[in-house]
């Protein structure tokens, strides 16, 4: 992963954003990591449906499998 000093980031921000890799860039302040810049994927999958076809449900997912003797 690439790292860059905060002072250098201020000077080269446009250049860094244009060449941002998938793993991002860690910003250092006095040699200590303080933040990370990562790219945003505009064509990324939506959250709902992301696991479609990867999960199998067996049985009734709403059943507690406990018999109730409730009277109405």
mmCIF file with all atom_site columns, N, CA and C in Angstrom:
data_model
loop_
_atom_site.group_PDB
_atom_site.id
_atom_site.type_symbol
_atom_site.label_atom_id
_atom_site.label_alt_id
_atom_site.label_comp_id
_atom_site.label_asym_id
_atom_site.label_entity_id
_atom_site.label_seq_id
_atom_site.pdbx_PDB_ins_code
_atom_site.Cartn_x
_atom_site.Cartn_y
_atom_site.Cartn_z
_atom_site.occupancy
_atom_site.B_iso_or_equiv
_atom_site.pdbx_formal_charge
_atom_site.auth_seq_id
_atom_site.auth_comp_id
_atom_site.auth_asym_id
_atom_site.auth_atom_id
_atom_site.pdbx_PDB_model_num
ATOM 1   N N  . UNK A 1 1  ? 0.837   -1.174  0.000   1.00 0.00 ? 1  UNK A N  1
ATOM 2   C CA . UNK A 1 1  ? 0.000   0.000   0.000   1.00 0.00 ? 1  UNK A CA 1
ATOM 3   C C  . UNK A 1 1  ? 0.880   1.235   0.000   1.00 0.00 ? 1  UNK A C  1
ATOM 4   N N  . UNK A 1 2  ? 0.504   2.191   -0.777  1.00 0.00 ? 2  UNK A N  1
ATOM 5   C CA . UNK A 1 2  ? 1.258   3.440   -0.854  1.00 0.00 ? 2  UNK A CA 1
ATOM 6   C C  . UNK A 1 2  ? 0.981   4.311   0.359   1.00 0.00 ? 2  UNK A C  1
ATOM 7   N N  . UNK A 1 3  ? 1.996   5.071   0.753   1.00 0.00 ? 3  UNK A N  1
ATOM 8   C CA . UNK A 1 3  ? 1.832   6.047   1.830   1.00 0.00 ? 3  UNK A CA 1
ATOM 9   C C  . UNK A 1 3  ? 2.331   7.396   1.340   1.00 0.00 ? 3  UNK A C  1
ATOM 10  N N  . UNK A 1 4  ? 1.817   8.457   1.958   1.00 0.00 ? 4  UNK A N  1
ATOM 11  C CA . UNK A 1 4  ? 2.235   9.804   1.583   1.00 0.00 ? 4  UNK A CA 1
ATOM 12  C C  . UNK A 1 4  ? 2.116   10.705  2.806   1.00 0.00 ? 4  UNK A C  1
ATOM 13  N N  . UNK A 1 5  ? 3.064   11.612  2.937   1.00 0.00 ? 5  UNK A N  1
ATOM 14  C CA . UNK A 1 5  ? 3.024   12.577  4.040   1.00 0.00 ? 5  UNK A CA 1
ATOM 15  C C  . UNK A 1 5  ? 1.897   13.576  3.801   1.00 0.00 ? 5  UNK A C  1
ATOM 16  N N  . UNK A 1 6  ? 1.303   14.038  4.890   1.00 0.00 ? 6  UNK A N  1
ATOM 17  C CA . UNK A 1 6  ? 0.202   14.996  4.796   1.00 0.00 ? 6  UNK A CA 1
ATOM 18  C C  . UNK A 1 6  ? 0.616   16.253  4.030   1.00 0.00 ? 6  UNK A C  1
ATOM 19  N N  . UNK A 1 7  ? 1.814   16.732  4.280   1.00 0.00 ? 7  UNK A N  1
ATOM 20  C CA . UNK A 1 7  ? 2.288   17.945  3.598   1.00 0.00 ? 7  UNK A CA 1
ATOM 21  C C  . UNK A 1 7  ? 2.415   17.728  2.092   1.00 0.00 ? 7  UNK A C  1
ATOM 22  N N  . UNK A 1 8  ? 2.863   16.542  1.685   1.00 0.00 ? 8  UNK A N  1
ATOM 23  C CA . UNK A 1 8  ? 2.991   16.233  0.258   1.00 0.00 ? 8  UNK A CA 1
ATOM 24  C C  . UNK A 1 8  ? 1.613   16.041  -0.379  1.00 0.00 ? 8  UNK A C  1
ATOM 25  N N  . UNK A 1 9  ? 0.685   15.479  0.372   1.00 0.00 ? 9  UNK A N  1
ATOM 26  C CA . UNK A 1 9  ? -0.674  15.282  -0.138  1.00 0.00 ? 9  UNK A CA 1
ATOM 27  C C  . UNK A 1 9  ? -1.313  16.611  -0.524  1.00 0.00 ? 9  UNK A C  1
ATOM 28  N N  . UNK A 1 10 ? -1.137  17.608  0.312   1.00 0.00 ? 10 UNK A N  1
ATOM 29  C CA . UNK A 1 10 ? -1.712  18.928  0.046   1.00 0.00 ? 10 UNK A CA 1
ATOM 30  C C  . UNK A 1 10 ? -1.196  19.477  -1.284  1.00 0.00 ? 10 UNK A C  1
ATOM 31  N N  . UNK A 1 11 ? 0.065   19.270  -1.559  1.00 0.00 ? 11 UNK A N  1
ATOM 32  C CA . UNK A 1 11 ? 0.684   19.790  -2.783  1.00 0.00 ? 11 UNK A CA 1
ATOM 33  C C  . UNK A 1 11 ? 0.260   18.983  -4.013  1.00 0.00 ? 11 UNK A C  1
ATOM 34  N N  . UNK A 1 12 ? 0.172   17.647  -3.878  1.00 0.00 ? 12 UNK A N  1
ATOM 35  C CA . UNK A 1 12 ? -0.035  16.765  -5.030  1.00 0.00 ? 12 UNK A CA 1
ATOM 36  C C  . UNK A 1 12 ? -1.416  16.114  -5.082  1.00 0.00 ? 12 UNK A C  1
ATOM 37  N N  . UNK A 1 13 ? -2.422  16.677  -4.420  1.00 0.00 ? 13 UNK A N  1
ATOM 38  C CA . UNK A 1 13 ? -3.726  16.029  -4.300  1.00 0.00 ? 13 UNK A CA 1
ATOM 39  C C  . UNK A 1 13 ? -4.339  15.634  -5.643  1.00 0.00 ? 13 UNK A C  1
ATOM 40  N N  . UNK A 1 14 ? -4.402  16.533  -6.597  1.00 0.00 ? 14 UNK A N  1
ATOM 41  C CA . UNK A 1 14 ? -5.001  16.212  -7.903  1.00 0.00 ? 14 UNK A CA 1
ATOM 42  C C  . UNK A 1 14 ? -4.287  15.057  -8.591  1.00 0.00 ? 14 UNK A C  1
ATOM 43  N N  . UNK A 1 15 ? -2.986  15.072  -8.576  1.00 0.00 ? 15 UNK A N  1
ATOM 44  C CA . UNK A 1 15 ? -2.189  14.006  -9.199  1.00 0.00 ? 15 UNK A CA 1
ATOM 45  C C  . UNK A 1 15 ? -2.450  12.667  -8.512  1.00 0.00 ? 15 UNK A C  1
ATOM 46  N N  . UNK A 1 16 ? -2.503  12.675  -7.199  1.00 0.00 ? 16 UNK A N  1
ATOM 47  C CA . UNK A 1 16 ? -2.711  11.440  -6.434  1.00 0.00 ? 16 UNK A CA 1
ATOM 48  C C  . UNK A 1 16 ? -4.095  10.864  -6.696  1.00 0.00 ? 16 UNK A C  1
ATOM 49  N N  . UNK A 1 17 ? -5.110  11.705  -6.729  1.00 0.00 ? 17 UNK A N  1
ATOM 50  C CA . UNK A 1 17 ? -6.470  11.232  -6.984  1.00 0.00 ? 17 UNK A CA 1
ATOM 51  C C  . UNK A 1 17 ? -6.576  10.606  -8.367  1.00 0.00 ? 17 UNK A C  1
ATOM 52  N N  . UNK A 1 18 ? -5.953  11.207  -9.367  1.00 0.00 ? 18 UNK A N  1
ATOM 53  C CA . UNK A 1 18 ? -6.001  10.677  -10.730 1.00 0.00 ? 18 UNK A CA 1
ATOM 54  C C  . UNK A 1 18 ? -5.312  9.322   -10.846 1.00 0.00 ? 18 UNK A C  1
ATOM 55  N N  . UNK A 1 19 ? -4.283  9.079   -10.048 1.00 0.00 ? 19 UNK A N  1
ATOM 56  C CA . UNK A 1 19 ? -3.528  7.829   -10.150 1.00 0.00 ? 19 UNK A CA 1
ATOM 57  C C  . UNK A 1 19 ? -3.818  6.870   -8.993  1.00 0.00 ? 19 UNK A C  1
ATOM 58  N N  . UNK A 1 20 ? -4.933  7.069   -8.315  1.00 0.00 ? 20 UNK A N  1
ATOM 59  C CA . UNK A 1 20 ? -5.273  6.256   -7.146  1.00 0.00 ? 20 UNK A CA 1
ATOM 60  C C  . UNK A 1 20 ? -5.464  4.792   -7.531  1.00 0.00 ? 20 UNK A C  1
ATOM 61  N N  . UNK A 1 21 ? -4.758  3.906   -6.860  1.00 0.00 ? 21 UNK A N  1
ATOM 62  C CA . UNK A 1 21 ? -4.880  2.479   -7.138  1.00 0.00 ? 21 UNK A CA 1
ATOM 63  C C  . UNK A 1 21 ? -6.027  1.892   -6.324  1.00 0.00 ? 21 UNK A C  1
ATOM 64  N N  . UNK A 1 22 ? -6.367  0.647   -6.620  1.00 0.00 ? 22 UNK A N  1
ATOM 65  C CA . UNK A 1 22 ? -7.470  -0.023  -5.933  1.00 0.00 ? 22 UNK A CA 1
ATOM 66  C C  . UNK A 1 22 ? -7.233  -0.140  -4.431  1.00 0.00 ? 22 UNK A C  1
ATOM 67  N N  . UNK A 1 23 ? -5.986  -0.247  -4.010  1.00 0.00 ? 23 UNK A N  1
ATOM 68  C CA . UNK A 1 23 ? -5.702  -0.412  -2.581  1.00 0.00 ? 23 UNK A CA 1
ATOM 69  C C  . UNK A 1 23 ? -5.668  0.908   -1.825  1.00 0.00 ? 23 UNK A C  1
ATOM 70  N N  . UNK A 1 24 ? -5.629  2.012   -2.531  1.00 0.00 ? 24 UNK A N  1
ATOM 71  C CA . UNK A 1 24 ? -5.685  3.315   -1.888  1.00 0.00 ? 24 UNK A CA 1
ATOM 72  C C  . UNK A 1 24 ? -4.334  3.846   -1.446  1.00 0.00 ? 24 UNK A C  1
ATOM 73  N N  . UNK A 1 25 ? -4.385  4.950   -0.694  1.00 0.00 ? 25 UNK A N  1
ATOM 74  C CA . UNK A 1 25 ? -3.185  5.618   -0.194  1.00 0.00 ? 25 UNK A CA 1
ATOM 75  C C  . UNK A 1 25 ? -3.395  5.937   1.278   1.00 0.00 ? 25 UNK A C  1
ATOM 76  N N  . UNK A 1 26 ? -2.400  5.616   2.113   1.00 0.00 ? 26 UNK A N  1
ATOM 77  C CA . UNK A 1 26 ? -2.449  5.950   3.531   1.00 0.00 ? 26 UNK A CA 1
ATOM 78  C C  . UNK A 1 26 ? -1.753  7.290   3.731   1.00 0.00 ? 26 UNK A C  1
ATOM 79  N N  . UNK A 1 27 ? -2.403  8.195   4.442   1.00 0.00 ? 27 UNK A N  1
ATOM 80  C CA . UNK A 1 27 ? -1.847  9.521   4.706   1.00 0.00 ? 27 UNK A CA 1
ATOM 81  C C  . UNK A 1 27 ? -1.151  9.492   6.057   1.00 0.00 ? 27 UNK A C  1
ATOM 82  N N  . UNK A 1 28 ? 0.094   9.971   6.076   1.00 0.00 ? 28 UNK A N  1
ATOM 83  C CA . UNK A 1 28 ? 0.892   9.974   7.297   1.00 0.00 ? 28 UNK A CA 1
ATOM 84  C C  . UNK A 1 28 ? 1.046   11.391  7.837   1.00 0.00 ? 28 UNK A C  1
ATOM 85  N N  . UNK A 1 29 ? 0.988   11.516  9.154   1.00 0.00 ? 29 UNK A N  1
ATOM 86  C CA . UNK A 1 29 ? 1.257   12.785  9.830   1.00 0.00 ? 29 UNK A CA 1
ATOM 87  C C  . UNK A 1 29 ? 2.360   12.506  10.840  1.00 0.00 ? 29 UNK A C  1
ATOM 88  N N  . UNK A 1 30 ? 3.529   13.071  10.614  1.00 0.00 ? 30 UNK A N  1
ATOM 89  C CA . UNK A 1 30 ? 4.716   12.787  11.435  1.00 0.00 ? 30 UNK A CA 1
ATOM 90  C C  . UNK A 1 30 ? 5.015   11.291  11.487  1.00 0.00 ? 30 UNK A C  1
ATOM 91  N N  . UNK A 1 31 ? 4.846   10.627  10.347  1.00 0.00 ? 31 UNK A N  1
ATOM 92  C CA . UNK A 1 31 ? 5.157   9.208   10.243  1.00 0.00 ? 31 UNK A CA 1
ATOM 93  C C  . UNK A 1 31 ? 4.080   8.278   10.763  1.00 0.00 ? 31 UNK A C  1
ATOM 94  N N  . UNK A 1 32 ? 2.988   8.804   11.289  1.00 0.00 ? 32 UNK A N  1
ATOM 95  C CA . UNK A 1 32 ? 1.901   7.983   11.829  1.00 0.00 ? 32 UNK A CA 1
ATOM 96  C C  . UNK A 1 32 ? 0.704   8.011   10.875  1.00 0.00 ? 32 UNK A C  1
ATOM 97  N N  . UNK A 1 33 ? 0.120   6.852   10.574  1.00 0.00 ? 33 UNK A N  1
ATOM 98  C CA . UNK A 1 33 ? -1.046  6.839   9.689   1.00 0.00 ? 33 UNK A CA 1
ATOM 99  C C  . UNK A 1 33 ? -2.238  7.533   10.345  1.00 0.00 ? 33 UNK A C  1
ATOM 100 N N  . UNK A 1 34 ? -2.887  8.433   9.589   1.00 0.00 ? 34 UNK A N  1
ATOM 101 C CA . UNK A 1 34 ? -4.036  9.159   10.143  1.00 0.00 ? 34 UNK A CA 1
ATOM 102 C C  . UNK A 1 34 ? -5.298  8.983   9.305   1.00 0.00 ? 34 UNK A C  1
ATOM 103 N N  . UNK A 1 35 ? -5.159  8.602   8.050   1.00 0.00 ? 35 UNK A N  1
ATOM 104 C CA . UNK A 1 35 ? -6.327  8.436   7.185   1.00 0.00 ? 35 UNK A CA 1
ATOM 105 C C  . UNK A 1 35 ? -5.943  7.592   5.979   1.00 0.00 ? 35 UNK A C  1
ATOM 106 N N  . UNK A 1 36 ? -6.969  7.148   5.260   1.00 0.00 ? 36 UNK A N  1
ATOM 107 C CA . UNK A 1 36 ? -6.744  6.363   4.052   1.00 0.00 ? 36 UNK A CA 1
ATOM 108 C C  . UNK A 1 36 ? -7.703  6.862   2.976   1.00 0.00 ? 36 UNK A C  1
ATOM 109 N N  . UNK A 1 37 ? -7.185  7.069   1.781   1.00 0.00 ? 37 UNK A N  1
ATOM 110 C CA . UNK A 1 37 ? -8.009  7.450   0.637   1.00 0.00 ? 37 UNK A CA 1
ATOM 111 C C  . UNK A 1 37 ? -8.159  6.215   -0.239  1.00 0.00 ? 37 UNK A C  1
ATOM 112 N N  . UNK A 1 38 ? -9.407  5.827   -0.500  1.00 0.00 ? 38 UNK A N  1
ATOM 113 C CA . UNK A 1 38 ? -9.672  4.677   -1.360  1.00 0.00 ? 38 UNK A CA 1
ATOM 114 C C  . UNK A 1 38 ? -10.619 5.102   -2.473  1.00 0.00 ? 38 UNK A C  1
ATOM 115 N N  . UNK A 1 39 ? -10.547 4.441   -3.637  1.00 0.00 ? 39 UNK A N  1
ATOM 116 C CA . UNK A 1 39 ? -11.428 4.815   -4.744  1.00 0.00 ? 39 UNK A CA 1
ATOM 117 C C  . UNK A 1 39 ? -12.863 4.365   -4.492  1.00 0.00 ? 39 UNK A C  1
ATOM 118 N N  . UNK A 1 40 ? -13.805 5.098   -5.055  1.00 0.00 ? 40 UNK A N  1
ATOM 119 C CA . UNK A 1 40 ? -15.217 4.732   -5.006  1.00 0.00 ? 40 UNK A CA 1
ATOM 120 C C  . UNK A 1 40 ? -15.555 4.090   -6.340  1.00 0.00 ? 40 UNK A C  1
ATOM 121 N N  . UNK A 1 41 ? -16.234 2.967   -6.288  1.00 0.00 ? 41 UNK A N  1
ATOM 122 C CA . UNK A 1 41 ? -16.597 2.258   -7.510  1.00 0.00 ? 41 UNK A CA 1
ATOM 123 C C  . UNK A 1 41 ? -18.025 2.621   -7.887  1.00 0.00 ? 41 UNK A C  1
ATOM 124 N N  . UNK A 1 42 ? -18.194 3.341   -8.965  1.00 0.00 ? 42 UNK A N  1
ATOM 125 C CA . UNK A 1 42 ? -19.530 3.752   -9.389  1.00 0.00 ? 42 UNK A CA 1
ATOM 126 C C  . UNK A 1 42 ? -20.336 2.590   -9.947  1.00 0.00 ? 42 UNK A C  1
ATOM 127 N N  . UNK A 1 43 ? -19.680 1.547   -10.414 1.00 0.00 ? 43 UNK A N  1
ATOM 128 C CA . UNK A 1 43 ? -20.386 0.405   -10.971 1.00 0.00 ? 43 UNK A CA 1
ATOM 129 C C  . UNK A 1 43 ? -20.420 -0.774  -10.000 1.00 0.00 ? 43 UNK A C  1
ATOM 130 N N  . UNK A 1 44 ? -20.234 -0.499  -8.714  1.00 0.00 ? 44 UNK A N  1
ATOM 131 C CA . UNK A 1 44 ? -20.237 -1.578  -7.739  1.00 0.00 ? 44 UNK A CA 1
ATOM 132 C C  . UNK A 1 44 ? -21.638 -2.140  -7.566  1.00 0.00 ? 44 UNK A C  1
ATOM 133 N N  . UNK A 1 45 ? -21.702 -3.378  -7.135  1.00 0.00 ? 45 UNK A N  1
ATOM 134 C CA . UNK A 1 45 ? -22.983 -4.043  -6.933  1.00 0.00 ? 45 UNK A CA 1
ATOM 135 C C  . UNK A 1 45 ? -23.780 -3.360  -5.841  1.00 0.00 ? 45 UNK A C  1
ATOM 136 N N  . UNK A 1 46 ? -25.072 -3.443  -5.968  1.00 0.00 ? 46 UNK A N  1
ATOM 137 C CA . UNK A 1 46 ? -25.929 -2.930  -4.918  1.00 0.00 ? 46 UNK A CA 1
ATOM 138 C C  . UNK A 1 46 ? -25.848 -3.878  -3.731  1.00 0.00 ? 46 UNK A C  1
ATOM 139 N N  . UNK A 1 47 ? -26.074 -3.348  -2.538  1.00 0.00 ? 47 UNK A N  1
ATOM 140 C CA . UNK A 1 47 ? -25.993 -4.169  -1.336  1.00 0.00 ? 47 UNK A CA 1
ATOM 141 C C  . UNK A 1 47 ? -27.054 -5.267  -1.351  1.00 0.00 ? 47 UNK A C  1
ATOM 142 N N  . UNK A 1 48 ? -28.287 -4.889  -1.671  1.00 0.00 ? 48 UNK A N  1
ATOM 143 C CA . UNK A 1 48 ? -29.363 -5.882  -1.709  1.00 0.00 ? 48 UNK A CA 1
ATOM 144 C C  . UNK A 1 48 ? -29.167 -6.742  -2.948  1.00 0.00 ? 48 UNK A C  1
ATOM 145 N N  . UNK A 1 49 ? -29.127 -8.022  -2.750  1.00 0.00 ? 49 UNK A N  1
ATOM 146 C CA . UNK A 1 49 ? -28.941 -8.951  -3.848  1.00 0.00 ? 49 UNK A CA 1
ATOM 147 C C  . UNK A 1 49 ? -27.497 -9.300  -4.124  1.00 0.00 ? 49 UNK A C  1
ATOM 148 N N  . UNK A 1 50 ? -26.577 -8.743  -3.370  1.00 0.00 ? 50 UNK A N  1
ATOM 149 C CA . UNK A 1 50 ? -25.156 -8.979  -3.613  1.00 0.00 ? 50 UNK A CA 1
ATOM 150 C C  . UNK A 1 50 ? -24.777 -10.447 -3.392  1.00 0.00 ? 50 UNK A C  1
ATOM 151 N N  . UNK A 1 51 ? -25.455 -11.116 -2.462  1.00 0.00 ? 51 UNK A N  1
ATOM 152 C CA . UNK A 1 51 ? -25.140 -12.512 -2.161  1.00 0.00 ? 51 UNK A CA 1
ATOM 153 C C  . UNK A 1 51 ? -26.041 -13.496 -2.915  1.00 0.00 ? 51 UNK A C  1
ATOM 154 N N  . UNK A 1 52 ? -26.829 -13.012 -3.866  1.00 0.00 ? 52 UNK A N  1
ATOM 155 C CA . UNK A 1 52 ? -27.741 -13.868 -4.611  1.00 0.00 ? 52 UNK A CA 1
ATOM 156 C C  . UNK A 1 52 ? -26.977 -15.023 -5.258  1.00 0.00 ? 52 UNK A C  1
ATOM 157 N N  . UNK A 1 53 ? -27.486 -16.223 -5.034  1.00 0.00 ? 53 UNK A N  1
ATOM 158 C CA . UNK A 1 53 ? -26.866 -17.409 -5.592  1.00 0.00 ? 53 UNK A CA 1
ATOM 159 C C  . UNK A 1 53 ? -25.730 -17.972 -4.757  1.00 0.00 ? 53 UNK A C  1
ATOM 160 N N  . UNK A 1 54 ? -25.364 -17.296 -3.662  1.00 0.00 ? 54 UNK A N  1
ATOM 161 C CA . UNK A 1 54 ? -24.269 -17.757 -2.819  1.00 0.00 ? 54 UNK A CA 1
ATOM 162 C C  . UNK A 1 54 ? -24.755 -18.342 -1.499  1.00 0.00 ? 54 UNK A C  1
ATOM 163 N N  . UNK A 1 55 ? -26.031 -18.149 -1.189  1.00 0.00 ? 55 UNK A N  1
ATOM 164 C CA . UNK A 1 55 ? -26.585 -18.621 0.078   1.00 0.00 ? 55 UNK A CA 1
ATOM 165 C C  . UNK A 1 55 ? -27.746 -19.552 -0.220  1.00 0.00 ? 55 UNK A C  1
ATOM 166 N N  . UNK A 1 56 ? -27.807 -20.664 0.504   1.00 0.00 ? 56 UNK A N  1
ATOM 167 C CA . UNK A 1 56 ? -28.914 -21.594 0.372   1.00 0.00 ? 56 UNK A CA 1
ATOM 168 C C  . UNK A 1 56 ? -29.664 -21.642 1.691   1.00 0.00 ? 56 UNK A C  1
ATOM 169 N N  . UNK A 1 57 ? -30.982 -21.460 1.625   1.00 0.00 ? 57 UNK A N  1
ATOM 170 C CA . UNK A 1 57 ? -31.818 -21.519 2.822   1.00 0.00 ? 57 UNK A CA 1
ATOM 171 C C  . UNK A 1 57 ? -32.478 -22.888 2.858   1.00 0.00 ? 57 UNK A C  1
ATOM 172 N N  . UNK A 1 58 ? -32.331 -23.583 3.966   1.00 0.00 ? 58 UNK A N  1
ATOM 173 C CA . UNK A 1 58 ? -32.934 -24.896 4.156   1.00 0.00 ? 58 UNK A CA 1
ATOM 174 C C  . UNK A 1 58 ? -34.035 -24.779 5.194   1.00 0.00 ? 58 UNK A C  1
ATOM 175 N N  . UNK A 1 59 ? -35.249 -25.149 4.836   1.00 0.00 ? 59 UNK A N  1
ATOM 176 C CA . UNK A 1 59 ? -36.355 -25.118 5.788   1.00 0.00 ? 59 UNK A CA 1
ATOM 177 C C  . UNK A 1 59 ? -36.985 -23.746 5.890   1.00 0.00 ? 59 UNK A C  1
ATOM 178 N N  . UNK A 1 60 ? -37.829 -23.615 6.919   1.00 0.00 ? 60 UNK A N  1
ATOM 179 C CA . UNK A 1 60 ? -38.577 -22.382 7.151   1.00 0.00 ? 60 UNK A CA 1
ATOM 180 C C  . UNK A 1 60 ? -37.739 -21.440 8.009   1.00 0.00 ? 60 UNK A C  1
ATOM 181 N N  . UNK A 1 61 ? -37.325 -20.307 7.449   1.00 0.00 ? 61 UNK A N  1
ATOM 182 C CA . UNK A 1 61 ? -36.454 -19.396 8.194   1.00 0.00 ? 61 UNK A CA 1
ATOM 183 C C  . UNK A 1 61 ? -37.203 -18.611 9.260   1.00 0.00 ? 61 UNK A C  1
ATOM 184 N N  . UNK A 1 62 ? -38.545 -18.650 9.232   1.00 0.00 ? 62 UNK A N  1
ATOM 185 C CA . UNK A 1 62 ? -39.331 -17.924 10.228  1.00 0.00 ? 62 UNK A CA 1
ATOM 186 C C  . UNK A 1 62 ? -39.802 -18.823 11.367  1.00 0.00 ? 62 UNK A C  1
ATOM 187 N N  . UNK A 1 63 ? -39.585 -20.103 11.265  1.00 0.00 ? 63 UNK A N  1
ATOM 188 C CA . UNK A 1 63 ? -40.043 -21.044 12.285  1.00 0.00 ? 63 UNK A CA 1
ATOM 189 C C  . UNK A 1 63 ? -39.075 -21.083 13.466  1.00 0.00 ? 63 UNK A C  1
ATOM 190 N N  . UNK A 1 64 ? -39.649 -21.131 14.685  1.00 0.00 ? 64 UNK A N  1
ATOM 191 C CA . UNK A 1 64 ? -38.819 -21.299 15.882  1.00 0.00 ? 64 UNK A CA 1
ATOM 192 C C  . UNK A 1 64 ? -38.654 -22.773 16.216  1.00 0.00 ? 64 UNK A C  1
ATOM 193 N N  . UNK A 1 65 ? -39.394 -23.625 15.504  1.00 0.00 ? 65 UNK A N  1
ATOM 194 C CA . UNK A 1 65 ? -39.407 -25.077 15.705  1.00 0.00 ? 65 UNK A CA 1
ATOM 195 C C  . UNK A 1 65 ? -39.872 -25.467 17.102  1.00 0.00 ? 65 UNK A C  1
ATOM 196 N N  . UNK A 1 66 ? -40.643 -24.581 17.716  1.00 0.00 ? 66 UNK A N  1
ATOM 197 C CA . UNK A 1 66 ? -41.216 -24.846 19.031  1.00 0.00 ? 66 UNK A CA 1
ATOM 198 C C  . UNK A 1 66 ? -42.728 -24.851 18.869  1.00 0.00 ? 66 UNK A C  1
ATOM 199 N N  . UNK A 1 67 ? -43.380 -25.915 19.349  1.00 0.00 ? 67 UNK A N  1
ATOM 200 C CA . UNK A 1 67 ? -44.837 -26.000 19.276  1.00 0.00 ? 67 UNK A CA 1
ATOM 201 C C  . UNK A 1 67 ? -45.448 -25.131 20.362  1.00 0.00 ? 67 UNK A C  1
ATOM 202 N N  . UNK A 1 68 ? -46.433 -24.333 20.005  1.00 0.00 ? 68 UNK A N  1
ATOM 203 C CA . UNK A 1 68 ? -47.121 -23.462 20.948  1.00 0.00 ? 68 UNK A CA 1
ATOM 204 C C  . UNK A 1 68 ? -48.475 -24.070 21.300  1.00 0.00 ? 68 UNK A C  1
ATOM 205 N N  . UNK A 1 69 ? -48.838 -23.985 22.534  1.00 0.00 ? 69 UNK A N  1
ATOM 206 C CA . UNK A 1 69 ? -50.155 -24.421 22.985  1.00 0.00 ? 69 UNK A CA 1
ATOM 207 C C  . UNK A 1 69 ? -50.964 -23.194 23.389  1.00 0.00 ? 69 UNK A C  1
ATOM 208 N N  . UNK A 1 70 ? -51.065 -22.260 22.495  1.00 0.00 ? 70 UNK A N  1
ATOM 209 C CA . UNK A 1 70 ? -51.772 -21.011 22.786  1.00 0.00 ? 70 UNK A CA 1
ATOM 210 C C  . UNK A 1 70 ? -53.265 -21.184 22.535  1.00 0.00 ? 70 UNK A C  1
ATOM 211 N N  . UNK A 1 71 ? -54.067 -20.552 23.383  1.00 0.00 ? 71 UNK A N  1
ATOM 212 C CA . UNK A 1 71 ? -55.519 -20.563 23.203  1.00 0.00 ? 71 UNK A CA 1
ATOM 213 C C  . UNK A 1 71 ? -55.957 -19.178 22.776  1.00 0.00 ? 71 UNK A C  1
ATOM 214 N N  . UNK A 1 72 ? -56.911 -19.138 21.860  1.00 0.00 ? 72 UNK A N  1
ATOM 215 C CA . UNK A 1 72 ? -57.373 -17.827 21.400  1.00 0.00 ? 72 UNK A CA 1
ATOM 216 C C  . UNK A 1 72 ? -58.605 -17.375 22.139  1.00 0.00 ? 72 UNK A C  1
#
